[in-house]
Short mmCIF file of C-alpha atoms in Angstrom, two decimals:
data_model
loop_
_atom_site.label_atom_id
_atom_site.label_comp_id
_atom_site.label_asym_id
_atom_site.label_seq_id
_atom_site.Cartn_x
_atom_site.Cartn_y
_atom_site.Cartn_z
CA UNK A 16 -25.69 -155.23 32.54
CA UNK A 17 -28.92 -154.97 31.07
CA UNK A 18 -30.08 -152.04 28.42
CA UNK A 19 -32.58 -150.78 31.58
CA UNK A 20 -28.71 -149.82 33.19
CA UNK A 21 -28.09 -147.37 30.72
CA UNK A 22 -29.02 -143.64 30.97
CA UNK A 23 -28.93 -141.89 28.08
CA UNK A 24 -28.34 -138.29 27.06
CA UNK A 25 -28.85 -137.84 23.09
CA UNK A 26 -27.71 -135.30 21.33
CA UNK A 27 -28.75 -134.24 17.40
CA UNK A 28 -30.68 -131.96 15.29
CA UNK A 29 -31.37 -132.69 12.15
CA UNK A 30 -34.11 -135.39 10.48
CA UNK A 31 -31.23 -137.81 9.97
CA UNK A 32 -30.91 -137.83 13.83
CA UNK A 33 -34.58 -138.07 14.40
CA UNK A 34 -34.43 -141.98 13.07
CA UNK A 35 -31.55 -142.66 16.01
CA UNK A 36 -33.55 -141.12 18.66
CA UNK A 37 -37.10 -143.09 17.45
CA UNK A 38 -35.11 -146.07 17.53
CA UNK A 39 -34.27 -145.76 21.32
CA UNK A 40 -38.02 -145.13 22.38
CA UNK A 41 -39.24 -147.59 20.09
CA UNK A 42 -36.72 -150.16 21.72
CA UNK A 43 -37.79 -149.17 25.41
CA UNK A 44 -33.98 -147.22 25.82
CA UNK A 45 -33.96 -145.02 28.50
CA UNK A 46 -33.56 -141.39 27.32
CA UNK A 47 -33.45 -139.10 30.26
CA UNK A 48 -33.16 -136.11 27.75
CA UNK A 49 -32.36 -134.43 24.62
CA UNK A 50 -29.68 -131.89 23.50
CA UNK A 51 -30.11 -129.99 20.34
CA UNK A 52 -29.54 -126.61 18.66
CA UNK A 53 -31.76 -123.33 19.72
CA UNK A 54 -34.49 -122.72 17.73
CA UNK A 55 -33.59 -121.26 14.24
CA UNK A 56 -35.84 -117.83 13.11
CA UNK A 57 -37.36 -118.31 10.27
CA UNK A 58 -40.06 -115.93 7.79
CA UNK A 59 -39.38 -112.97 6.10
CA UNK A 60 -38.23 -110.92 9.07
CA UNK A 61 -36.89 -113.63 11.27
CA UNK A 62 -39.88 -113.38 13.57
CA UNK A 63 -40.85 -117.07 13.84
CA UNK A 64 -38.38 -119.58 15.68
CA UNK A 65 -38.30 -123.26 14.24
CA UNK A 66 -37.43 -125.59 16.55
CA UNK A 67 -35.50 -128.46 14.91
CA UNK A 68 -36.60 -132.44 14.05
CA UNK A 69 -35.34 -133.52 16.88
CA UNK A 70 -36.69 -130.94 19.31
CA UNK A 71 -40.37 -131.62 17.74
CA UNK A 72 -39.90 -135.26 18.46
CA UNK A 73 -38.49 -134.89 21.64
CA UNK A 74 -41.65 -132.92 23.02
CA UNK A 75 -44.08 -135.64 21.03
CA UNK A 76 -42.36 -138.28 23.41
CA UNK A 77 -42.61 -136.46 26.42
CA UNK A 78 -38.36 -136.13 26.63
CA UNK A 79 -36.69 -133.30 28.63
CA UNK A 80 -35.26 -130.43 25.95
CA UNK A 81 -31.64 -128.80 26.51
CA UNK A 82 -30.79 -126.12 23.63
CA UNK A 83 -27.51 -124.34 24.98
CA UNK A 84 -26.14 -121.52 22.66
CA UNK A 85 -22.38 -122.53 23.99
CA UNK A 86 -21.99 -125.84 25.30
CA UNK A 87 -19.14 -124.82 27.41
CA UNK A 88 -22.35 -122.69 29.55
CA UNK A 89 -21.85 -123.60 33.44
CA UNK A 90 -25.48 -123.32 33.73
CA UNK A 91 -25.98 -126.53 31.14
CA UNK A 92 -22.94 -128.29 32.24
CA UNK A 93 -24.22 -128.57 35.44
CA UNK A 94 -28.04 -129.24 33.87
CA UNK A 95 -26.33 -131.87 31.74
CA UNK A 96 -24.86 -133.43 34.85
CA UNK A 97 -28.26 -133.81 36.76
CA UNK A 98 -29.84 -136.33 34.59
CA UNK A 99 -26.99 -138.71 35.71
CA UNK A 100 -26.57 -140.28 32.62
CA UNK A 101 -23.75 -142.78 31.83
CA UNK A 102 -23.38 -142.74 28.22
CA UNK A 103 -24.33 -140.00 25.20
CA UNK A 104 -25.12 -140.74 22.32
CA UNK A 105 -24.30 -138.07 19.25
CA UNK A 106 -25.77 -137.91 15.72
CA UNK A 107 -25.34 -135.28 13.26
CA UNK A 108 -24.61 -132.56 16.42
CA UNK A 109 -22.11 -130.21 17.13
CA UNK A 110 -18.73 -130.09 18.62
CA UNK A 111 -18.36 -131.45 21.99
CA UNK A 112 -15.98 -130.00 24.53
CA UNK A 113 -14.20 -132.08 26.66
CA UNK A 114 -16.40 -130.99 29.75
CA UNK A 115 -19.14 -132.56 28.00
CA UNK A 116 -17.90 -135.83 26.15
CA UNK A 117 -16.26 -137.11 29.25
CA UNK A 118 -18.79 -136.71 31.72
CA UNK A 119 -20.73 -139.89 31.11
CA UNK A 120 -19.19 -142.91 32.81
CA UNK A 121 -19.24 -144.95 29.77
CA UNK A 122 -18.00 -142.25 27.27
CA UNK A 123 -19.92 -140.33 24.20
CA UNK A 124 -20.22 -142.35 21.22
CA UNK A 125 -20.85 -140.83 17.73
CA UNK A 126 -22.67 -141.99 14.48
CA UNK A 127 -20.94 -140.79 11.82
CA UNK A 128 -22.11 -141.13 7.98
CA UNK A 129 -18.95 -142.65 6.62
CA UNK A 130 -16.80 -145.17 6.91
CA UNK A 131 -14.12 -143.77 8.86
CA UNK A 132 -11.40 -142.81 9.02
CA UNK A 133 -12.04 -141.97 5.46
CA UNK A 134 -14.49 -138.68 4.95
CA UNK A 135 -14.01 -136.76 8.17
CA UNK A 136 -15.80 -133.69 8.63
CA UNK A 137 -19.17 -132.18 8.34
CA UNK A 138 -20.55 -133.53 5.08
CA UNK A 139 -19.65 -137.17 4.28
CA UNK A 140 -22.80 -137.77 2.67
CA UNK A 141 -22.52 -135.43 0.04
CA UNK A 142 -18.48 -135.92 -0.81
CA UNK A 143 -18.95 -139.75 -1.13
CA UNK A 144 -21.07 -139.37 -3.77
CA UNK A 145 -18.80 -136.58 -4.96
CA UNK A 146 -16.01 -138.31 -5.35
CA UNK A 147 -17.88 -141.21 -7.17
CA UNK A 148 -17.68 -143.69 -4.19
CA UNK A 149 -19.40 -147.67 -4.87
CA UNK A 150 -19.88 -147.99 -1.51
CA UNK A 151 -20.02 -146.06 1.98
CA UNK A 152 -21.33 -146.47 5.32
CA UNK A 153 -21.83 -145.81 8.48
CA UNK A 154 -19.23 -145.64 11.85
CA UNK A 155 -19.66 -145.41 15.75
CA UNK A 156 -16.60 -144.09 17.52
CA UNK A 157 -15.77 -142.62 21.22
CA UNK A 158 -15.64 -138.93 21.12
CA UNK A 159 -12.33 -137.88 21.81
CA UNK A 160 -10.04 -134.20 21.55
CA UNK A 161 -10.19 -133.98 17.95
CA UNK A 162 -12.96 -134.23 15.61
CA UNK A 163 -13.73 -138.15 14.23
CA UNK A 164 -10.92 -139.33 15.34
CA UNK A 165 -11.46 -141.42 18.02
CA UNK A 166 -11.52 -144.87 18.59
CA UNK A 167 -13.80 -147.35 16.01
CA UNK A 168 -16.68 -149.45 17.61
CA UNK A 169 -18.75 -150.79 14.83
CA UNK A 170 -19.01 -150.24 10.98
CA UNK A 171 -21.72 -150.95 9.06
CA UNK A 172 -21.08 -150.83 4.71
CA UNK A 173 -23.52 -149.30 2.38
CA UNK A 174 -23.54 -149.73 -1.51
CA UNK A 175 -24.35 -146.59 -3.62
CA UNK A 176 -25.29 -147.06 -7.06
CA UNK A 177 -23.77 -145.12 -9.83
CA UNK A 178 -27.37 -143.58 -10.56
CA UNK A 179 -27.77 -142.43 -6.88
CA UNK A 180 -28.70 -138.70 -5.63
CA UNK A 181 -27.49 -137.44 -2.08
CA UNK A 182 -30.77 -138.02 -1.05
CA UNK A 183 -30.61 -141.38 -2.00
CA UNK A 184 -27.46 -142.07 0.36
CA UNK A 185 -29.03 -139.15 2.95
CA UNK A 186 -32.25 -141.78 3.27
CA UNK A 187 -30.08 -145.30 3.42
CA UNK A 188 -28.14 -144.00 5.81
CA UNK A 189 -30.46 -142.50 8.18
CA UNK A 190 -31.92 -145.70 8.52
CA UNK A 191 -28.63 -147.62 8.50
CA UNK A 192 -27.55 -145.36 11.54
CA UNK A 193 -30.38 -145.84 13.23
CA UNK A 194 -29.46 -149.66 13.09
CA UNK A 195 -25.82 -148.98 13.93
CA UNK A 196 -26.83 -147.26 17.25
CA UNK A 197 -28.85 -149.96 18.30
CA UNK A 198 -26.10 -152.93 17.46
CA UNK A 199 -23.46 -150.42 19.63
CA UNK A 200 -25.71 -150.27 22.40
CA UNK A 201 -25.99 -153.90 22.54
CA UNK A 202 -22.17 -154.31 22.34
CA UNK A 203 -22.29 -151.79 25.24
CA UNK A 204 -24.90 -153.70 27.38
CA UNK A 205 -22.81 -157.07 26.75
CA UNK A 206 -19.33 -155.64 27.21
CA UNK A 207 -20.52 -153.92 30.97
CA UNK A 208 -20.72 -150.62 28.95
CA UNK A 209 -17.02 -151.42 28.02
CA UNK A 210 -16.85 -152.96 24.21
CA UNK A 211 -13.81 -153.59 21.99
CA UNK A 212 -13.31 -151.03 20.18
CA UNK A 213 -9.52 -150.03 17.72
CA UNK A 214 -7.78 -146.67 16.99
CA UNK A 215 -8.51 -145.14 13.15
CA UNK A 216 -5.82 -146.38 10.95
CA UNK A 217 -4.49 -142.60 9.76
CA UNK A 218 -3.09 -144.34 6.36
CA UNK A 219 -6.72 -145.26 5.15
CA UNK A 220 -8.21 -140.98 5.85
CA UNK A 221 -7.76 -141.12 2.25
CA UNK A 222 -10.69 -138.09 1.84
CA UNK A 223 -11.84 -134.99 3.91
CA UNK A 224 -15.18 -134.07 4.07
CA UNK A 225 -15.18 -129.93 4.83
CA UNK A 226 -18.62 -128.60 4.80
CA UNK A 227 -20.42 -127.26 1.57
CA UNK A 228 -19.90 -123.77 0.63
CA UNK A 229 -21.04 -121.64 -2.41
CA UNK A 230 -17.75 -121.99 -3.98
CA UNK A 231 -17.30 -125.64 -3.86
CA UNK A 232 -20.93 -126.55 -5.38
CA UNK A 233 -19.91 -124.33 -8.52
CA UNK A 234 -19.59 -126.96 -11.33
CA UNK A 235 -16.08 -126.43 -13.20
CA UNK A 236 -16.89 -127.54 -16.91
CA UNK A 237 -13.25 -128.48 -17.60
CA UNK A 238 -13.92 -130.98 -15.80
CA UNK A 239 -14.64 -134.56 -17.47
CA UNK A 240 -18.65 -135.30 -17.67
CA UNK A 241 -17.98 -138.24 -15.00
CA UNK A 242 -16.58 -135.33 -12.08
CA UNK A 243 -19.61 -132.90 -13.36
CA UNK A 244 -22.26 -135.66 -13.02
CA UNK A 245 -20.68 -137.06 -10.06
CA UNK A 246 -20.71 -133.45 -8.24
CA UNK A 247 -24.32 -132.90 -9.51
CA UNK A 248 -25.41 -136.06 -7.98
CA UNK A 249 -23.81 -135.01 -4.92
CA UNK A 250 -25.38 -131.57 -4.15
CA UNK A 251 -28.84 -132.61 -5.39
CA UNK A 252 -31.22 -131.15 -4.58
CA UNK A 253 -29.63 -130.05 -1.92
CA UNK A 254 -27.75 -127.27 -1.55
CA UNK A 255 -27.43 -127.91 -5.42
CA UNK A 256 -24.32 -127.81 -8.10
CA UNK A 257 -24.75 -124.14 -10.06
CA UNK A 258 -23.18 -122.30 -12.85
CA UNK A 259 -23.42 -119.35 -14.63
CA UNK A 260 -25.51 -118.72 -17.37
CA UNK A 261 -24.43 -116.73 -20.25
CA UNK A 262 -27.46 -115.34 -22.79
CA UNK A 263 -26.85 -113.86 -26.01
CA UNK A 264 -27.09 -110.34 -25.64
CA UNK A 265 -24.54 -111.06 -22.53
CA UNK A 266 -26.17 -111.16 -19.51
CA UNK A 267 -25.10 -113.86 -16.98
CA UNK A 268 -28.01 -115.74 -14.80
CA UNK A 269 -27.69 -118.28 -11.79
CA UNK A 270 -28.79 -121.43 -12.92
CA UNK A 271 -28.95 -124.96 -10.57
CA UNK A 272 -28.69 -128.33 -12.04
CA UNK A 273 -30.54 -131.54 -10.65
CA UNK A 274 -29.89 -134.02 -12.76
CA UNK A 275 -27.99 -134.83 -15.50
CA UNK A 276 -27.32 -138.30 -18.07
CA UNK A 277 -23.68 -139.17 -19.11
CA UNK A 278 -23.19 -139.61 -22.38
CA UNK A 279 -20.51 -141.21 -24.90
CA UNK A 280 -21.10 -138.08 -27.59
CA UNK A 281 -17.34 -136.36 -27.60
CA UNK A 282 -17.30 -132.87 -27.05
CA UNK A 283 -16.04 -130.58 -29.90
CA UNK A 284 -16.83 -127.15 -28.29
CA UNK A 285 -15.34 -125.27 -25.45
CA UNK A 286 -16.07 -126.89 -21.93
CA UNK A 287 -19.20 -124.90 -20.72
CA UNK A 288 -20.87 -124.36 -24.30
CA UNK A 289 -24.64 -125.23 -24.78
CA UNK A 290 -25.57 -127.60 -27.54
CA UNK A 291 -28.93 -129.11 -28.20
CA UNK A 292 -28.54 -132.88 -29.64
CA UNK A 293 -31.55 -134.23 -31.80
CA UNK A 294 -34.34 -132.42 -30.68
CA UNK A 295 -35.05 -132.15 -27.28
CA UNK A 296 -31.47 -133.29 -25.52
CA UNK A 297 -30.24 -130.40 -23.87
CA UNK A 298 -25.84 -131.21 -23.52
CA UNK A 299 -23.02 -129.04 -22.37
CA UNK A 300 -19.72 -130.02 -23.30
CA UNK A 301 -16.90 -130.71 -20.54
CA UNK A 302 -12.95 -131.83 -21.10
CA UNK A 303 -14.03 -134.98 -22.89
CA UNK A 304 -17.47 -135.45 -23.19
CA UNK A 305 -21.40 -133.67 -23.16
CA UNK A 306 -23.16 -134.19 -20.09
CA UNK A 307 -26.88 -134.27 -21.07
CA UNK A 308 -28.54 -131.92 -18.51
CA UNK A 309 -31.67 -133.35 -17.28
CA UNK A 310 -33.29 -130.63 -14.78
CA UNK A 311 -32.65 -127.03 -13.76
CA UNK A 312 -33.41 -124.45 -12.47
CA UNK A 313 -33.02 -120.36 -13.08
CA UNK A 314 -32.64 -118.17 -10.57
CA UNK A 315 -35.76 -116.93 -9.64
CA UNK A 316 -37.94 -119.48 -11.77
CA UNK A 317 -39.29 -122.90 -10.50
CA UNK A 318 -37.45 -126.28 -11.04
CA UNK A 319 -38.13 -127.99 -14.82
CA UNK A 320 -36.70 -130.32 -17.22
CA UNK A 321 -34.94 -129.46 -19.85
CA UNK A 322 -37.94 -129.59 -22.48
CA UNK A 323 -39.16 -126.41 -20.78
CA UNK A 324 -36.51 -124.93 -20.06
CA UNK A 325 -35.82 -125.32 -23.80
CA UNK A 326 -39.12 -124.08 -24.75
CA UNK A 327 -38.58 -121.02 -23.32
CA UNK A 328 -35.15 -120.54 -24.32
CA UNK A 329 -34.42 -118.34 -27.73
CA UNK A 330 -33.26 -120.20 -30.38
CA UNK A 331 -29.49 -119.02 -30.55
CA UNK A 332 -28.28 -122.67 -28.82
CA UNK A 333 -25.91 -124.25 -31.44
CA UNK A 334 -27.10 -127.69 -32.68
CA UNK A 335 -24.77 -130.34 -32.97
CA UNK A 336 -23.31 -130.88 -36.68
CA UNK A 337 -23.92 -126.80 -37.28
CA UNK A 338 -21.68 -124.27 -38.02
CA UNK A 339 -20.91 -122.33 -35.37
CA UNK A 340 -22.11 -118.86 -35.21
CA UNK A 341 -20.16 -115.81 -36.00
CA UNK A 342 -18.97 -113.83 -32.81
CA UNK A 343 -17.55 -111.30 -34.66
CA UNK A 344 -21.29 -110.19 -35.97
CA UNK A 345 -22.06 -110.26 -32.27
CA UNK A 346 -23.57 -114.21 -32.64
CA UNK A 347 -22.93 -115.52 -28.64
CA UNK A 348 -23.73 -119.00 -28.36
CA UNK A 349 -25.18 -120.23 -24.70
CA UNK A 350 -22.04 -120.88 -22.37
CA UNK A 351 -22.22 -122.00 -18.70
CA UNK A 352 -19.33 -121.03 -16.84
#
């Protein structure tokens, strides 16, 4: 078999699956068309419709657009079906029915940002860096009935330093998957459209990877300052770790954090409380240690560092060394919660 023998389908949506699809025109693949979502509205009323990454490059290359609202619709099934193709290829997309993933002769492969079968699910990205993983990566597997579970075709390791951002990992592995599509196509092209490929080993799904929610990017300051910093790094910037800001005079504001710098200072407050350290570090205490808070942002107000967000700030932070002040003569210190 030669790569001219393949017909592909691709299916994706977001940037991160623009990079796969260049990679196939740039490397003379033949992509008889596109799937991806329906436009999105957008604007203040809803009134525009986006169409996403991978629609805009689609139409730049001349590719044929599908955007089914269900893709269990008779109408694209049978669309699907006319562009003959014998293998699709699936990155960052939706769930596939059966109707769909088994209608190519050689199967539906996926490229999945993790090294599975560890962090199934929708956001891999972001809990790797959660959980304070060294290293992740990406996987190609055959679609099968459940989600990520099917069989393994290639794995490709990426290292993620201690100092790294979800964007960080977001942009090596958009790249890295683009690579990983291209080496399983050539396995495909060598192996007759057939290559090796072994079942998930369930022992090693050691972490799930649900997707991101309100609730689970609220930072919990009893925490140790290695979880905080890790889950900060993990949601920034986006959708961002936030908290709860608690003024003086009592009144509770929304307030995103970026970026923050571990420190070895023990904490001697509550987990949550505000302290300012020398002059211009801004620190929140957690279980063991202060987490020096780096950028932010208020509801409402535009990202910053902490400088201005300390300028701006009345002076009823407690410094470190001071006495703390007297909440009985109505003297609230600054608490995230």
């Amino acid at each position: 078999m030669t790569k001219e023998d393949l017909r592909i389908v691709f299916m994706g949506t977001p940037e991160f699956a623009v990079e796969t699809l260049k990679a196939l025109v740039d490397n003379s693949y033949n992509v008889v068309a596109v799937v991806t979502q329906p436009d999105k509205p957008v604007g203040r009323h809803g009134s525009v419709l986006q169409p996403s990454a991978v629609k805009q490059y689609a139409l730049e290359h001349g590719l044929p657009v599908l955007q089914p609202e269900k893709m269990k619709d008779p109408l694209f099934v049978e669309q699907l079906r006319s562009y003959k193709a014998n293998l699709q290829v699936v990155v960052a997309f939706r769930m596939l029915p059966e109707v769909v993933w088994a209608m190519p002769e050689y199967g539906t492969f996926n490229v999945h940002a993790a090294l599975l079968p560890d962090y199934r699910g929708a956001a891999p990205i972001n809990w790797a860096v959660i959980n304070g993983e060294k290293r992740t990566g990406v996987t190609t597997f055959f679609l099968d009935h459940d989600i990520d579970t099917g069989r393994i075709i290639h794995q490709l390791p990426f290292d993620v330093p201690d100092t790294a951002d979800v964007e960080y990992v977001y942009d090596g592995l958009m790249h890295l998957g683009a690579r990983i599509c291209l080496e399983t196509l050539q396995k495909m092209v060598d192996a007759d459209g057939h290559p090796e490929s072994m079942p998930q080993q369930e022992s090693m799904a050691l972490h799930p990877a649900p997707k991101l929610f309100k609730d689970n990017c609220r930072i919990d300051w009893t925490k140790k300052a290695k979880q905080v910093y890790d889950l900060v790094r993990g949601l920034s910037p986006v959708p961002g770790a936030w908290t709860m800001l608690t003024t003086a005079d009592g009144k509770e504001t929304p307030l995103k954090i970026y970026r923050t710098t571990k420190t070895t200072l023990p904490a001697h407050t509550a987990p949550g409380q505000l302290e300012i350290v020398g002059k211009k570090r801004l620190c929140v205490a957690c279980a063991d240690n202060l987490l020096q808070i780096d950028e932010l942002q208020l509801s409402g107000k535009k990202r910053m560092d902490a400088a201005a967000f300390l300028n701006g700030l009345p002076p009823y932070l407690r410094r470190r060394g001071e006495a703390s002040p007297d909440t009985s003569e109505g003297g609230v210190r600054a608490l995230l919660q």
